[in-house]
Amino acid sequence: MSKKVVLSDNELPKNWYNILPDLPKPLPPPIDPSTKAPVDPAKLERVFAKELLRQELSSERWIPIPEEVRDVLRMWRPTPLYRAERLEKYLKTPARIYFKHEGVSPPGSHKPNTAVAQAYYNMKQGIERLSTETGAGQWGSALAFACNLFGLKCQVYMVRASYQQKPARRMLMHAWGADVVPSPSDRTNFGRALLAKNGNHPGSLGIAISEALEDCVTHDNTRYSLGSVLNHVLMHQTVQGLEAIEQLKQLDEYPDVVAGCVGGGSSFSGLTWPFYYEVVSKKAPKNVTFVATEPTACPTMTKGIYTYDFGDTAKMTPLLPMYTLGSDFIPAPIHAGGLRYHGDAPTLCLLLHEGWIKPYAFDQVSVFEAATIFARTEGFLPGPEPSHTIRFVIDEALRCKQTGEEKVILFNLCGHGAFDLHAYEEFFEGKLPPWYYPEEEIKKSIENLKKELAWLPEVEKQFLGA
Ligand SMILES: Cc1ncc(COP(=O)(O)O)c(C=O)c1O
């Protein structure tokens, strides 16, 4: 039995898959709160590279990957697809479990798949500097890596709780030449205002996004770069699913279930969208269930409200149609730093709303139990984020044991856990609390938003049919 399938360098996909033309309904547009109408894309050119904006709105299904980007991706891509045979044996399940190992990239996750493309297009446009936010540091280190390769400066606002919890990731960003500051920081008006109220504010992804955006518009020749949520970011990740289709073909397999974790939705979409395309274009030999996992401490998909909300805390972004906990959400300090965002990608939210995706939430104690089983059977130490999916996979494989079903389960191992050893230590010492985010907080936050933007229900009716 093959343990893994490795494609050759020249089998790296030549095109990204853009889901926009294949969505079951047109994607509701982002709304400019100053006009209460869809955003004028020209207004966003101060913030994003022009080619990325073009991709954001494109209705072409296949978008060519520039050769210079493929050349960098080939440093670690195509990534291997593994059969988790030892895990199957341990669980005594008839299910066949496969995982796509995105932790083999230099920064250790799927994030450089888009960071490289974004740095490349900004460099081509003559931009000299990129600003961004990072939670646990996965995205920041991916962008630092990519900027370094294309000769751009990189400014990272890192959520203060993670800056203190995960010094190794901060050092990795320094190694690739980035400037990293804890957020809230004294570099922006927004950060200074928050620090004046609380000198040791733990920060949040929403706050760090606000700071990175303020930095972008107040510095010459700087653009902003986002590691998730937007259409072009998710599209850059589809190399994962496109490779996985070829790899499974070599084994004469097709998945019944494709699963991934969701912070903003990029790793999940990167693996699942190409399979979604196979299903809607009737190329898939069977029906596929798409499973998305998240923490109970940040339950956007299982408890969030589908509405328009800001992407950041300072309310600088357009309003995006998404399942949200409210943009003032301050997360509990769970170790899955990459899964602590208050909203999700609009494309993913539309598919969730239309019933295409099954969401599951897990608390971090059960997540680390699953991570430990995986590490002790498959050897690889998973990051806390994909361990949410491993929890689902183990539960599903055990259900198959009960029913005798030989399901084929594919999941995304979207990052390794070598920089998360402190989290494992806390788990082994029994110090991890199983956080749950209260539903009343979500309702309160959205009610406040609707009080502030009294016209929002009108916009919802027009674009979400609510
Ligand atoms: C390893 C890993 N997985 C998942 C995520 C969540 O982001 P997304 O949902 O965009 O993949 C992150 C975010 O930083 C991450 O670092």
Tab-separated table of C-alpha atoms and ligand atoms in Angstrom:
chain	number	residue	atom	x	y	z
A	1	MET	CA	0.000	0.000	0.000
A	2	SER	CA	1.386	3.474	-0.892
A	3	LYS	CA	2.062	5.575	2.173
A	4	LYS	CA	2.196	8.794	0.216
A	5	VAL	CA	1.846	10.255	-3.255
A	6	VAL	CA	4.384	12.826	-4.369
A	7	LEU	CA	3.881	14.637	-7.667
A	8	SER	CA	6.810	15.889	-9.734
A	9	ASP	CA	7.767	19.581	-9.976
A	10	ASN	CA	6.165	19.949	-13.386
A	11	GLU	CA	2.833	18.607	-12.090
A	12	LEU	CA	2.371	21.775	-10.019
A	13	PRO	CA	-0.949	23.284	-11.223
A	14	LYS	CA	-0.685	25.918	-13.957
A	15	ASN	CA	-3.953	27.697	-13.044
A	16	TRP	CA	-5.808	28.670	-9.898
A	17	TYR	CA	-9.487	27.741	-9.636
A	18	ASN	CA	-11.833	30.693	-9.107
A	19	ILE	CA	-15.139	29.621	-7.537
A	20	LEU	CA	-17.092	32.834	-8.317
A	21	PRO	CA	-18.677	31.632	-11.603
A	22	ASP	CA	-19.757	28.367	-9.947
A	23	LEU	CA	-21.437	29.654	-6.782
A	24	PRO	CA	-25.099	28.648	-6.378
A	25	LYS	CA	-26.027	32.365	-6.176
A	26	PRO	CA	-24.162	35.578	-7.053
A	27	LEU	CA	-21.862	36.638	-4.230
A	28	PRO	CA	-23.385	39.577	-2.297
A	29	PRO	CA	-21.088	42.590	-2.837
A	30	PRO	CA	-19.018	44.326	-0.150
A	31	ILE	CA	-20.790	47.516	0.967
A	32	ASP	CA	-19.198	50.942	1.406
A	33	PRO	CA	-20.726	52.302	4.653
A	34	SER	CA	-20.226	55.899	3.471
A	35	THR	CA	-22.451	55.383	0.395
A	36	LYS	CA	-24.505	52.368	1.623
A	37	ALA	CA	-23.901	50.907	-1.842
A	38	PRO	CA	-21.500	48.304	-3.296
A	39	VAL	CA	-17.870	49.391	-2.992
A	40	ASP	CA	-16.285	51.152	-5.950
A	41	PRO	CA	-13.214	48.930	-6.626
A	42	ALA	CA	-11.151	51.967	-7.740
A	43	LYS	CA	-11.340	53.203	-4.120
A	44	LEU	CA	-9.499	50.072	-2.977
A	45	GLU	CA	-6.460	50.651	-5.218
A	46	ARG	CA	-4.736	52.593	-2.445
A	47	VAL	CA	-4.914	49.449	-0.306
A	48	PHE	CA	-4.493	46.451	-2.661
A	49	ALA	CA	-2.325	45.770	-5.725
A	50	LYS	CA	-4.326	46.259	-8.943
A	51	GLU	CA	-3.925	42.690	-10.193
A	52	LEU	CA	-5.189	41.330	-6.867
A	53	LEU	CA	-8.275	43.539	-7.120
A	54	ARG	CA	-8.844	42.309	-10.663
A	55	GLN	CA	-8.654	38.722	-9.412
A	56	GLU	CA	-10.979	39.551	-6.512
A	57	LEU	CA	-13.782	40.401	-8.941
A	58	SER	CA	-12.907	38.122	-11.836
A	59	SER	CA	-15.509	35.783	-13.269
A	60	GLU	CA	-12.919	33.673	-15.136
A	61	ARG	CA	-12.929	30.138	-13.784
A	62	TRP	CA	-9.211	29.467	-14.356
A	63	ILE	CA	-6.551	32.120	-13.732
A	64	PRO	CA	-2.974	31.386	-14.883
A	65	ILE	CA	-0.307	31.220	-12.168
A	66	PRO	CA	2.687	33.341	-13.276
A	67	GLU	CA	5.838	31.287	-13.914
A	68	GLU	CA	7.802	33.383	-11.326
A	69	VAL	CA	5.214	32.400	-8.674
A	70	ARG	CA	5.307	28.718	-9.705
A	71	ASP	CA	9.083	28.846	-9.483
A	72	VAL	CA	8.895	29.855	-5.798
A	73	LEU	CA	6.028	27.456	-4.985
A	74	ARG	CA	8.155	24.612	-6.369
A	75	MET	CA	10.522	25.082	-3.392
A	76	TRP	CA	8.064	22.865	-1.445
A	77	ARG	CA	5.160	22.100	-3.804
A	78	PRO	CA	3.517	19.879	-4.878
A	79	THR	CA	3.032	18.883	-1.237
A	80	PRO	CA	2.715	15.173	-0.360
A	81	LEU	CA	-0.606	13.412	0.176
A	82	TYR	CA	-0.372	10.802	2.945
A	83	ARG	CA	-2.476	7.788	3.874
A	84	ALA	CA	-2.912	7.839	7.685
A	85	GLU	CA	-2.651	4.071	7.890
A	86	ARG	CA	-1.314	3.890	11.447
A	87	LEU	CA	-4.145	6.125	12.682
A	88	GLU	CA	-6.668	3.873	10.890
A	89	LYS	CA	-5.157	0.785	12.563
A	90	TYR	CA	-5.144	2.458	15.972
A	91	LEU	CA	-8.850	3.368	15.573
A	92	LYS	CA	-9.664	-0.061	14.042
A	93	THR	CA	-11.774	1.756	11.465
A	94	PRO	CA	-12.766	0.558	7.994
A	95	ALA	CA	-12.499	4.236	6.858
A	96	ARG	CA	-9.531	5.214	4.679
A	97	ILE	CA	-7.969	8.458	5.881
A	98	TYR	CA	-5.788	10.728	3.738
A	99	PHE	CA	-4.196	14.070	4.560
A	100	LYS	CA	-2.588	16.782	2.485
A	101	HIS	CA	0.536	17.941	4.313
A	102	GLU	CA	0.804	21.725	3.941
A	103	GLY	CA	3.148	21.940	6.945
A	104	VAL	CA	6.144	21.198	4.691
A	105	SER	CA	6.473	24.803	3.441
A	106	PRO	CA	9.379	26.889	4.827
A	107	PRO	CA	7.066	28.883	7.174
A	108	GLY	CA	5.280	25.642	8.133
A	109	SER	CA	1.726	26.155	6.832
A	110	HIS	CA	-0.429	26.703	3.731
A	111	LYS	CA	-0.167	30.495	4.093
A	112	PRO	CA	2.764	31.072	1.679
A	113	ASN	CA	0.610	29.762	-1.208
A	114	THR	CA	-1.026	33.196	-1.305
A	115	ALA	CA	1.770	35.246	0.336
A	116	VAL	CA	4.080	34.472	-2.585
A	117	ALA	CA	1.467	35.475	-5.172
A	118	GLN	CA	0.582	38.683	-3.295
A	119	ALA	CA	4.205	39.761	-2.827
A	120	TYR	CA	4.884	39.022	-6.514
A	121	TYR	CA	2.009	41.179	-7.863
A	122	ASN	CA	2.907	44.049	-5.512
A	123	MET	CA	6.559	43.863	-6.586
A	124	LYS	CA	5.473	43.909	-10.276
A	125	GLN	CA	3.458	47.074	-9.597
A	126	GLY	CA	6.530	48.781	-8.075
A	127	ILE	CA	5.242	48.679	-4.475
A	128	GLU	CA	8.100	48.711	-1.943
A	129	ARG	CA	6.460	47.790	1.349
A	130	LEU	CA	3.585	45.594	2.595
A	131	SER	CA	1.744	45.911	5.910
A	132	THR	CA	-0.243	43.131	7.489
A	133	GLU	CA	-1.602	41.637	10.704
A	134	THR	CA	-0.957	38.222	12.175
A	135	GLY	CA	-2.530	36.177	14.956
A	136	ALA	CA	-0.361	33.245	15.960
A	137	GLY	CA	2.302	34.353	13.468
A	138	GLN	CA	1.680	31.816	10.687
A	139	TRP	CA	0.462	34.419	8.222
A	140	GLY	CA	3.038	37.017	9.278
A	141	SER	CA	5.883	34.548	8.821
A	142	ALA	CA	4.524	33.491	5.413
A	143	LEU	CA	4.397	37.109	4.230
A	144	ALA	CA	7.843	37.857	5.706
A	145	PHE	CA	9.190	34.843	3.769
A	146	ALA	CA	7.554	35.976	0.510
A	147	CYS	CA	8.512	39.673	0.818
A	148	ASN	CA	12.115	38.680	1.429
A	149	LEU	CA	12.182	36.672	-1.822
A	150	PHE	CA	10.755	39.553	-3.886
A	151	GLY	CA	12.746	42.379	-2.210
A	152	LEU	CA	9.828	44.072	-0.380
A	153	LYS	CA	9.826	45.482	3.152
A	154	CYS	CA	7.309	43.792	5.462
A	155	GLN	CA	5.573	45.410	8.447
A	156	VAL	CA	3.687	42.991	10.721
A	157	TYR	CA	1.228	43.864	13.514
A	158	MET	CA	1.088	40.763	15.716
A	159	VAL	CA	-1.753	40.270	18.219
A	160	ARG	CA	-0.100	41.053	21.568
A	161	ALA	CA	-1.314	37.869	23.328
A	162	SER	CA	0.414	35.768	20.630
A	163	TYR	CA	3.477	38.042	20.516
A	164	GLN	CA	4.004	37.167	24.165
A	165	GLN	CA	2.878	33.504	23.897
A	166	LYS	CA	4.834	32.595	20.740
A	167	PRO	CA	8.247	34.304	20.642
A	168	ALA	CA	9.600	31.706	18.175
A	169	ARG	CA	7.271	32.826	15.369
A	170	ARG	CA	8.243	36.438	15.960
A	171	MET	CA	11.912	35.444	15.605
A	172	LEU	CA	11.165	33.567	12.412
A	173	MET	CA	9.683	36.762	10.941
A	174	HIS	CA	12.799	38.662	12.031
A	175	ALA	CA	14.980	36.015	10.382
A	176	TRP	CA	13.260	36.838	7.060
A	177	GLY	CA	13.784	40.551	7.661
A	178	ALA	CA	10.289	41.725	8.730
A	179	ASP	CA	9.569	44.464	11.275
A	180	VAL	CA	7.178	42.955	13.866
A	181	VAL	CA	5.381	44.906	16.603
A	182	PRO	CA	2.832	43.769	19.205
A	183	SER	CA	-0.699	45.020	18.495
A	184	PRO	CA	-2.140	47.283	19.796
A	185	SER	CA	1.064	49.217	19.127
A	186	ASP	CA	2.274	52.789	19.470
A	187	ARG	CA	2.765	52.990	15.675
A	188	THR	CA	-0.847	53.952	14.842
A	189	ASN	CA	-3.489	56.339	16.173
A	190	PHE	CA	-5.867	53.437	16.726
A	191	GLY	CA	-3.264	51.410	18.628
A	192	ARG	CA	-2.221	54.386	20.788
A	193	ALA	CA	-5.852	55.072	21.726
A	194	LEU	CA	-6.334	51.452	22.879
A	195	LEU	CA	-3.037	51.431	24.802
A	196	ALA	CA	-4.029	54.628	26.596
A	197	LYS	CA	-7.004	52.708	28.050
A	198	ASN	CA	-5.116	49.480	28.759
A	199	GLY	CA	-1.308	49.401	28.533
A	200	ASN	CA	-1.280	45.597	28.270
A	201	HIS	CA	-4.263	45.169	25.931
A	202	PRO	CA	-4.195	41.513	24.638
A	203	GLY	CA	-5.228	42.615	21.134
A	204	SER	CA	-7.285	40.751	18.545
A	205	LEU	CA	-7.061	40.020	14.848
A	206	GLY	CA	-9.702	42.700	14.191
A	207	ILE	CA	-7.535	45.322	15.980
A	208	ALA	CA	-4.337	44.226	14.206
A	209	ILE	CA	-6.114	44.503	10.822
A	210	SER	CA	-7.151	48.072	11.716
A	211	GLU	CA	-3.552	48.956	12.551
A	212	ALA	CA	-2.143	47.377	9.394
A	213	LEU	CA	-4.702	49.275	7.297
A	214	GLU	CA	-3.898	52.575	9.026
A	215	ASP	CA	-0.198	51.889	8.454
A	216	CYS	CA	-0.850	51.220	4.764
A	217	VAL	CA	-2.736	54.453	4.071
A	218	THR	CA	-0.273	56.595	6.047
A	219	HIS	CA	2.935	55.296	4.369
A	220	ASP	CA	4.102	55.982	0.823
A	221	ASN	CA	4.315	53.147	-1.671
A	222	THR	CA	2.815	50.707	0.820
A	223	ARG	CA	-0.011	48.255	0.220
A	224	TYR	CA	-1.917	46.020	2.601
A	225	SER	CA	-1.923	42.248	2.410
A	226	LEU	CA	-4.553	39.921	3.890
A	227	GLY	CA	-3.950	36.226	4.623
A	228	SER	CA	-7.530	34.957	4.381
A	229	VAL	CA	-11.220	35.857	3.765
A	230	LEU	CA	-10.943	37.615	0.372
A	231	ASN	CA	-11.724	35.808	-2.903
A	232	HIS	CA	-8.236	36.161	-4.401
A	233	VAL	CA	-6.606	34.785	-1.229
A	234	LEU	CA	-8.798	31.678	-1.206
A	235	MET	CA	-8.237	31.219	-4.936
A	236	HIS	CA	-4.432	31.184	-4.495
A	237	GLN	CA	-4.890	28.289	-2.070
A	238	THR	CA	-6.652	26.048	-4.604
A	239	VAL	CA	-3.316	24.531	-5.701
A	240	GLN	CA	-3.907	22.224	-2.715
A	241	GLY	CA	-7.163	20.697	-3.926
A	242	LEU	CA	-6.023	20.576	-7.547
A	243	GLU	CA	-2.945	18.580	-6.523
A	244	ALA	CA	-4.994	16.331	-4.204
A	245	ILE	CA	-7.361	15.377	-7.058
A	246	GLU	CA	-4.373	14.191	-9.134
A	247	GLN	CA	-2.810	12.399	-6.167
A	248	LEU	CA	-5.977	10.502	-5.266
A	249	LYS	CA	-6.443	9.606	-8.923
A	250	GLN	CA	-3.106	7.768	-8.799
A	251	LEU	CA	-4.514	5.668	-5.944
A	252	ASP	CA	-7.840	5.145	-7.694
A	253	GLU	CA	-9.585	6.831	-4.752
A	254	TYR	CA	-12.211	9.561	-4.441
A	255	PRO	CA	-13.199	11.183	-1.127
A	256	ASP	CA	-16.627	10.865	0.483
A	257	VAL	CA	-15.650	13.609	2.915
A	258	VAL	CA	-13.250	16.550	2.514
A	259	ALA	CA	-12.546	18.387	5.772
A	260	GLY	CA	-10.577	21.379	6.990
A	261	CYS	CA	-10.497	23.963	9.757
A	262	VAL	CA	-11.737	27.521	9.323
A	263	GLY	CA	-10.231	30.709	10.707
A	264	GLY	CA	-11.123	32.963	7.792
A	265	GLY	CA	-11.524	30.050	5.403
A	266	SER	CA	-8.447	29.945	3.152
A	267	SER	CA	-6.991	26.502	3.933
A	268	PHE	CA	-10.456	24.941	3.959
A	269	SER	CA	-11.345	26.514	0.616
A	270	GLY	CA	-7.967	25.727	-0.901
A	271	LEU	CA	-8.542	22.014	-0.456
A	272	THR	CA	-12.320	21.847	-0.946
A	273	TRP	CA	-13.142	24.261	-3.816
A	274	PRO	CA	-11.602	22.090	-6.575
A	275	PHE	CA	-13.685	19.129	-5.323
A	276	TYR	CA	-16.751	21.395	-5.196
A	277	TYR	CA	-16.095	22.206	-8.860
A	278	GLU	CA	-15.938	18.494	-9.683
A	279	VAL	CA	-19.293	17.997	-7.952
A	280	VAL	CA	-21.117	20.919	-9.607
A	281	SER	CA	-19.670	20.139	-13.041
A	282	LYS	CA	-20.727	16.473	-12.591
A	283	LYS	CA	-17.148	15.198	-12.915
A	284	ALA	CA	-17.111	13.736	-9.391
A	285	PRO	CA	-17.910	9.984	-9.356
A	286	LYS	CA	-19.826	10.370	-6.054
A	287	ASN	CA	-21.323	12.954	-3.790
A	288	VAL	CA	-18.854	14.676	-1.470
A	289	THR	CA	-19.578	16.037	2.010
A	290	PHE	CA	-17.636	19.197	2.883
A	291	VAL	CA	-16.876	19.515	6.598
A	292	ALA	CA	-15.557	22.697	8.232
A	293	THR	CA	-14.266	22.763	11.818
A	294	GLU	CA	-13.778	25.599	14.290
A	295	PRO	CA	-13.201	26.257	18.024
A	296	THR	CA	-16.108	26.564	20.483
A	297	ALA	CA	-14.217	29.678	21.658
A	298	CYS	CA	-14.769	31.317	18.239
A	299	PRO	CA	-17.883	29.636	16.789
A	300	THR	CA	-18.507	31.787	13.701
A	301	MET	CA	-20.053	29.045	11.541
A	302	THR	CA	-22.029	27.199	14.231
A	303	LYS	CA	-23.289	30.198	16.258
A	304	GLY	CA	-22.482	33.338	14.225
A	305	ILE	CA	-25.130	35.513	12.573
A	306	TYR	CA	-25.272	35.836	8.750
A	307	THR	CA	-25.249	39.555	8.121
A	308	TYR	CA	-23.034	42.401	6.921
A	309	ASP	CA	-20.204	43.278	9.320
A	310	PHE	CA	-16.885	45.076	9.317
A	311	GLY	CA	-13.724	43.035	8.792
A	312	ASP	CA	-11.827	44.928	11.515
A	313	THR	CA	-12.429	46.505	14.926
A	314	ALA	CA	-11.844	50.146	13.934
A	315	LYS	CA	-14.483	49.730	11.178
A	316	MET	CA	-12.157	50.819	8.402
A	317	THR	CA	-12.987	47.988	5.991
A	318	PRO	CA	-16.081	47.737	3.803
A	319	LEU	CA	-18.969	45.719	5.231
A	320	LEU	CA	-18.660	42.067	4.231
A	321	PRO	CA	-21.501	39.518	3.978
A	322	MET	CA	-20.536	36.845	6.480
A	323	TYR	CA	-21.316	34.740	9.540
A	324	THR	CA	-19.945	36.920	12.320
A	325	LEU	CA	-19.567	37.141	16.091
A	326	GLY	CA	-19.337	40.944	15.815
A	327	SER	CA	-16.247	42.941	14.868
A	328	ASP	CA	-15.659	43.977	18.507
A	329	PHE	CA	-15.065	40.283	19.407
A	330	ILE	CA	-12.105	39.768	21.759
A	331	PRO	CA	-11.192	36.086	21.722
A	332	ALA	CA	-10.277	33.878	24.649
A	333	PRO	CA	-6.553	33.061	24.561
A	334	ILE	CA	-6.942	29.615	22.956
A	335	HIS	CA	-3.845	28.215	21.279
A	336	ALA	CA	-5.348	27.911	17.814
A	337	GLY	CA	-4.368	31.532	17.165
A	338	GLY	CA	-5.200	31.190	13.471
A	339	LEU	CA	-8.859	30.369	14.244
A	340	ARG	CA	-9.684	33.436	16.335
A	341	TYR	CA	-11.188	35.724	13.682
A	342	HIS	CA	-14.729	37.091	14.192
A	343	GLY	CA	-15.962	36.376	10.635
A	344	ASP	CA	-15.349	34.113	7.654
A	345	ALA	CA	-14.838	34.415	3.910
A	346	PRO	CA	-17.990	35.630	2.068
A	347	THR	CA	-17.760	32.778	-0.481
A	348	LEU	CA	-17.559	30.172	2.263
A	349	CYS	CA	-20.424	31.848	4.161
A	350	LEU	CA	-22.618	31.800	1.072
A	351	LEU	CA	-21.999	28.064	0.613
A	352	LEU	CA	-22.617	27.447	4.307
A	353	HIS	CA	-25.873	29.402	4.080
A	354	GLU	CA	-26.907	27.372	1.029
A	355	GLY	CA	-26.279	24.091	2.875
A	356	TRP	CA	-23.126	22.980	1.050
A	357	ILE	CA	-20.923	22.848	4.156
A	358	LYS	CA	-21.383	20.989	7.441
A	359	PRO	CA	-19.789	22.924	10.339
A	360	TYR	CA	-18.568	21.404	13.620
A	361	ALA	CA	-17.122	23.165	16.704
A	362	PHE	CA	-14.730	21.559	19.211
A	363	ASP	CA	-13.240	22.754	22.480
A	364	GLN	CA	-9.468	22.900	22.758
A	365	VAL	CA	-9.144	20.058	25.282
A	366	SER	CA	-10.779	17.547	22.926
A	367	VAL	CA	-8.737	19.090	20.089
A	368	PHE	CA	-5.411	18.488	21.849
A	369	GLU	CA	-6.497	14.942	22.746
A	370	ALA	CA	-6.970	14.301	19.019
A	371	ALA	CA	-3.681	16.053	18.159
A	372	THR	CA	-1.834	13.773	20.573
A	373	ILE	CA	-3.396	10.623	19.080
A	374	PHE	CA	-2.318	11.828	15.640
A	375	ALA	CA	1.236	12.637	16.776
A	376	ARG	CA	1.558	9.211	18.436
A	377	THR	CA	0.323	7.297	15.385
A	378	GLU	CA	1.347	9.342	12.332
A	379	GLY	CA	4.410	10.991	13.895
A	380	PHE	CA	3.811	14.518	12.604
A	381	LEU	CA	3.007	17.025	15.350
A	382	PRO	CA	-0.048	18.915	14.065
A	383	GLY	CA	-0.662	22.623	14.643
A	384	PRO	CA	-3.603	23.449	16.951
A	385	GLU	CA	-5.640	24.711	13.951
A	386	PRO	CA	-5.724	21.494	11.863
A	387	SER	CA	-6.123	19.506	15.077
A	388	HIS	CA	-9.752	20.706	15.112
A	389	THR	CA	-10.197	18.767	11.886
A	390	ILE	CA	-8.290	15.783	13.270
A	391	ARG	CA	-10.857	15.714	16.114
A	392	PHE	CA	-13.633	15.470	13.522
A	393	VAL	CA	-11.749	12.859	11.470
A	394	ILE	CA	-11.201	10.611	14.491
A	395	ASP	CA	-14.869	10.902	15.524
A	396	GLU	CA	-16.011	10.176	11.960
A	397	ALA	CA	-13.655	7.191	11.627
A	398	LEU	CA	-15.075	5.813	14.897
A	399	ARG	CA	-18.625	6.293	13.548
A	400	CYS	CA	-17.530	4.269	10.500
A	401	LYS	CA	-16.314	1.560	12.864
A	402	GLN	CA	-19.848	1.361	14.294
A	403	THR	CA	-21.566	1.278	10.898
A	404	GLY	CA	-18.912	-0.638	8.937
A	405	GLU	CA	-18.777	2.114	6.267
A	406	GLU	CA	-15.551	2.267	4.244
A	407	LYS	CA	-15.636	6.044	3.863
A	408	VAL	CA	-12.728	7.813	2.215
A	409	ILE	CA	-11.874	10.873	4.302
A	410	LEU	CA	-9.477	13.557	3.092
A	411	PHE	CA	-8.362	16.361	5.382
A	412	ASN	CA	-6.038	19.306	5.404
A	413	LEU	CA	-3.007	19.159	7.685
A	414	CYS	CA	-2.567	22.883	7.098
A	415	GLY	CA	0.318	23.483	9.502
A	416	HIS	CA	2.795	21.728	11.772
A	417	GLY	CA	2.870	22.283	15.539
A	418	ALA	CA	6.615	22.651	16.145
A	419	PHE	CA	6.133	26.280	17.257
A	420	ASP	CA	3.207	25.331	19.498
A	421	LEU	CA	5.022	23.139	21.978
A	422	HIS	CA	4.075	25.427	24.825
A	423	ALA	CA	0.404	24.707	24.059
A	424	TYR	CA	1.103	20.958	24.138
A	425	GLU	CA	2.916	21.414	27.457
A	426	GLU	CA	-0.134	23.181	28.962
A	427	PHE	CA	-2.364	20.385	27.655
A	428	PHE	CA	-0.166	17.644	29.146
A	429	GLU	CA	-0.161	19.498	32.466
A	430	GLY	CA	-3.983	19.704	32.428
A	431	LYS	CA	-3.943	23.509	32.302
A	432	LEU	CA	-5.998	24.110	29.141
A	433	PRO	CA	-9.558	25.338	29.778
A	434	PRO	CA	-12.277	24.298	27.270
A	435	TRP	CA	-13.542	27.762	26.261
A	436	TYR	CA	-17.066	28.375	24.924
A	437	TYR	CA	-18.119	31.769	23.553
A	438	PRO	CA	-21.499	32.912	24.972
A	439	GLU	CA	-24.309	33.323	22.431
A	440	GLU	CA	-25.638	36.448	24.259
A	441	GLU	CA	-22.377	38.271	23.437
A	442	ILE	CA	-22.876	37.596	19.734
A	443	LYS	CA	-26.465	38.867	19.784
A	444	LYS	CA	-25.452	41.962	21.765
A	445	SER	CA	-22.670	42.823	19.359
A	446	ILE	CA	-24.858	42.514	16.250
A	447	GLU	CA	-27.669	44.494	17.910
A	448	ASN	CA	-25.150	47.281	18.605
A	449	LEU	CA	-24.003	47.217	14.987
A	450	LYS	CA	-27.599	47.523	13.786
A	451	LYS	CA	-28.240	50.412	16.171
A	452	GLU	CA	-25.188	52.183	14.791
A	453	LEU	CA	-26.071	51.445	11.153
A	454	ALA	CA	-29.844	51.817	11.134
A	455	TRP	CA	-29.889	51.325	7.325
A	456	LEU	CA	-28.281	47.867	7.537
A	457	PRO	CA	-31.557	45.830	7.433
A	458	GLU	CA	-32.415	47.547	4.116
A	459	VAL	CA	-29.051	46.516	2.633
A	460	GLU	CA	-29.464	42.998	4.014
A	461	LYS	CA	-32.893	42.724	2.390
A	462	GLN	CA	-31.487	43.875	-0.936
A	463	PHE	CA	-28.368	41.686	-1.057
A	464	LEU	CA	-28.865	38.788	1.378
A	465	GLY	CA	-32.585	38.394	0.791
A	466	ALA	CA	-32.977	38.527	4.604
B	1	LIG	C1	-1.974	26.613	10.339
B	1	LIG	C2	-3.174	27.470	10.146
B	1	LIG	N1	-4.325	26.880	9.803
B	1	LIG	C3	-5.448	27.594	9.636
B	1	LIG	C4	-5.457	28.952	9.798
B	1	LIG	C5	-6.741	29.667	9.644
B	1	LIG	O1	-6.802	30.502	8.534
B	1	LIG	P1	-7.603	30.075	7.258
B	1	LIG	O2	-8.977	29.705	7.690
B	1	LIG	O3	-7.578	31.237	6.372
B	1	LIG	O4	-6.881	28.899	6.667
B	1	LIG	C6	-4.291	29.620	10.136
B	1	LIG	C7	-4.286	31.079	10.266
B	1	LIG	O5	-3.340	31.706	10.597
B	1	LIG	C8	-3.127	28.861	10.306
B	1	LIG	O6	-1.979	29.451	10.641
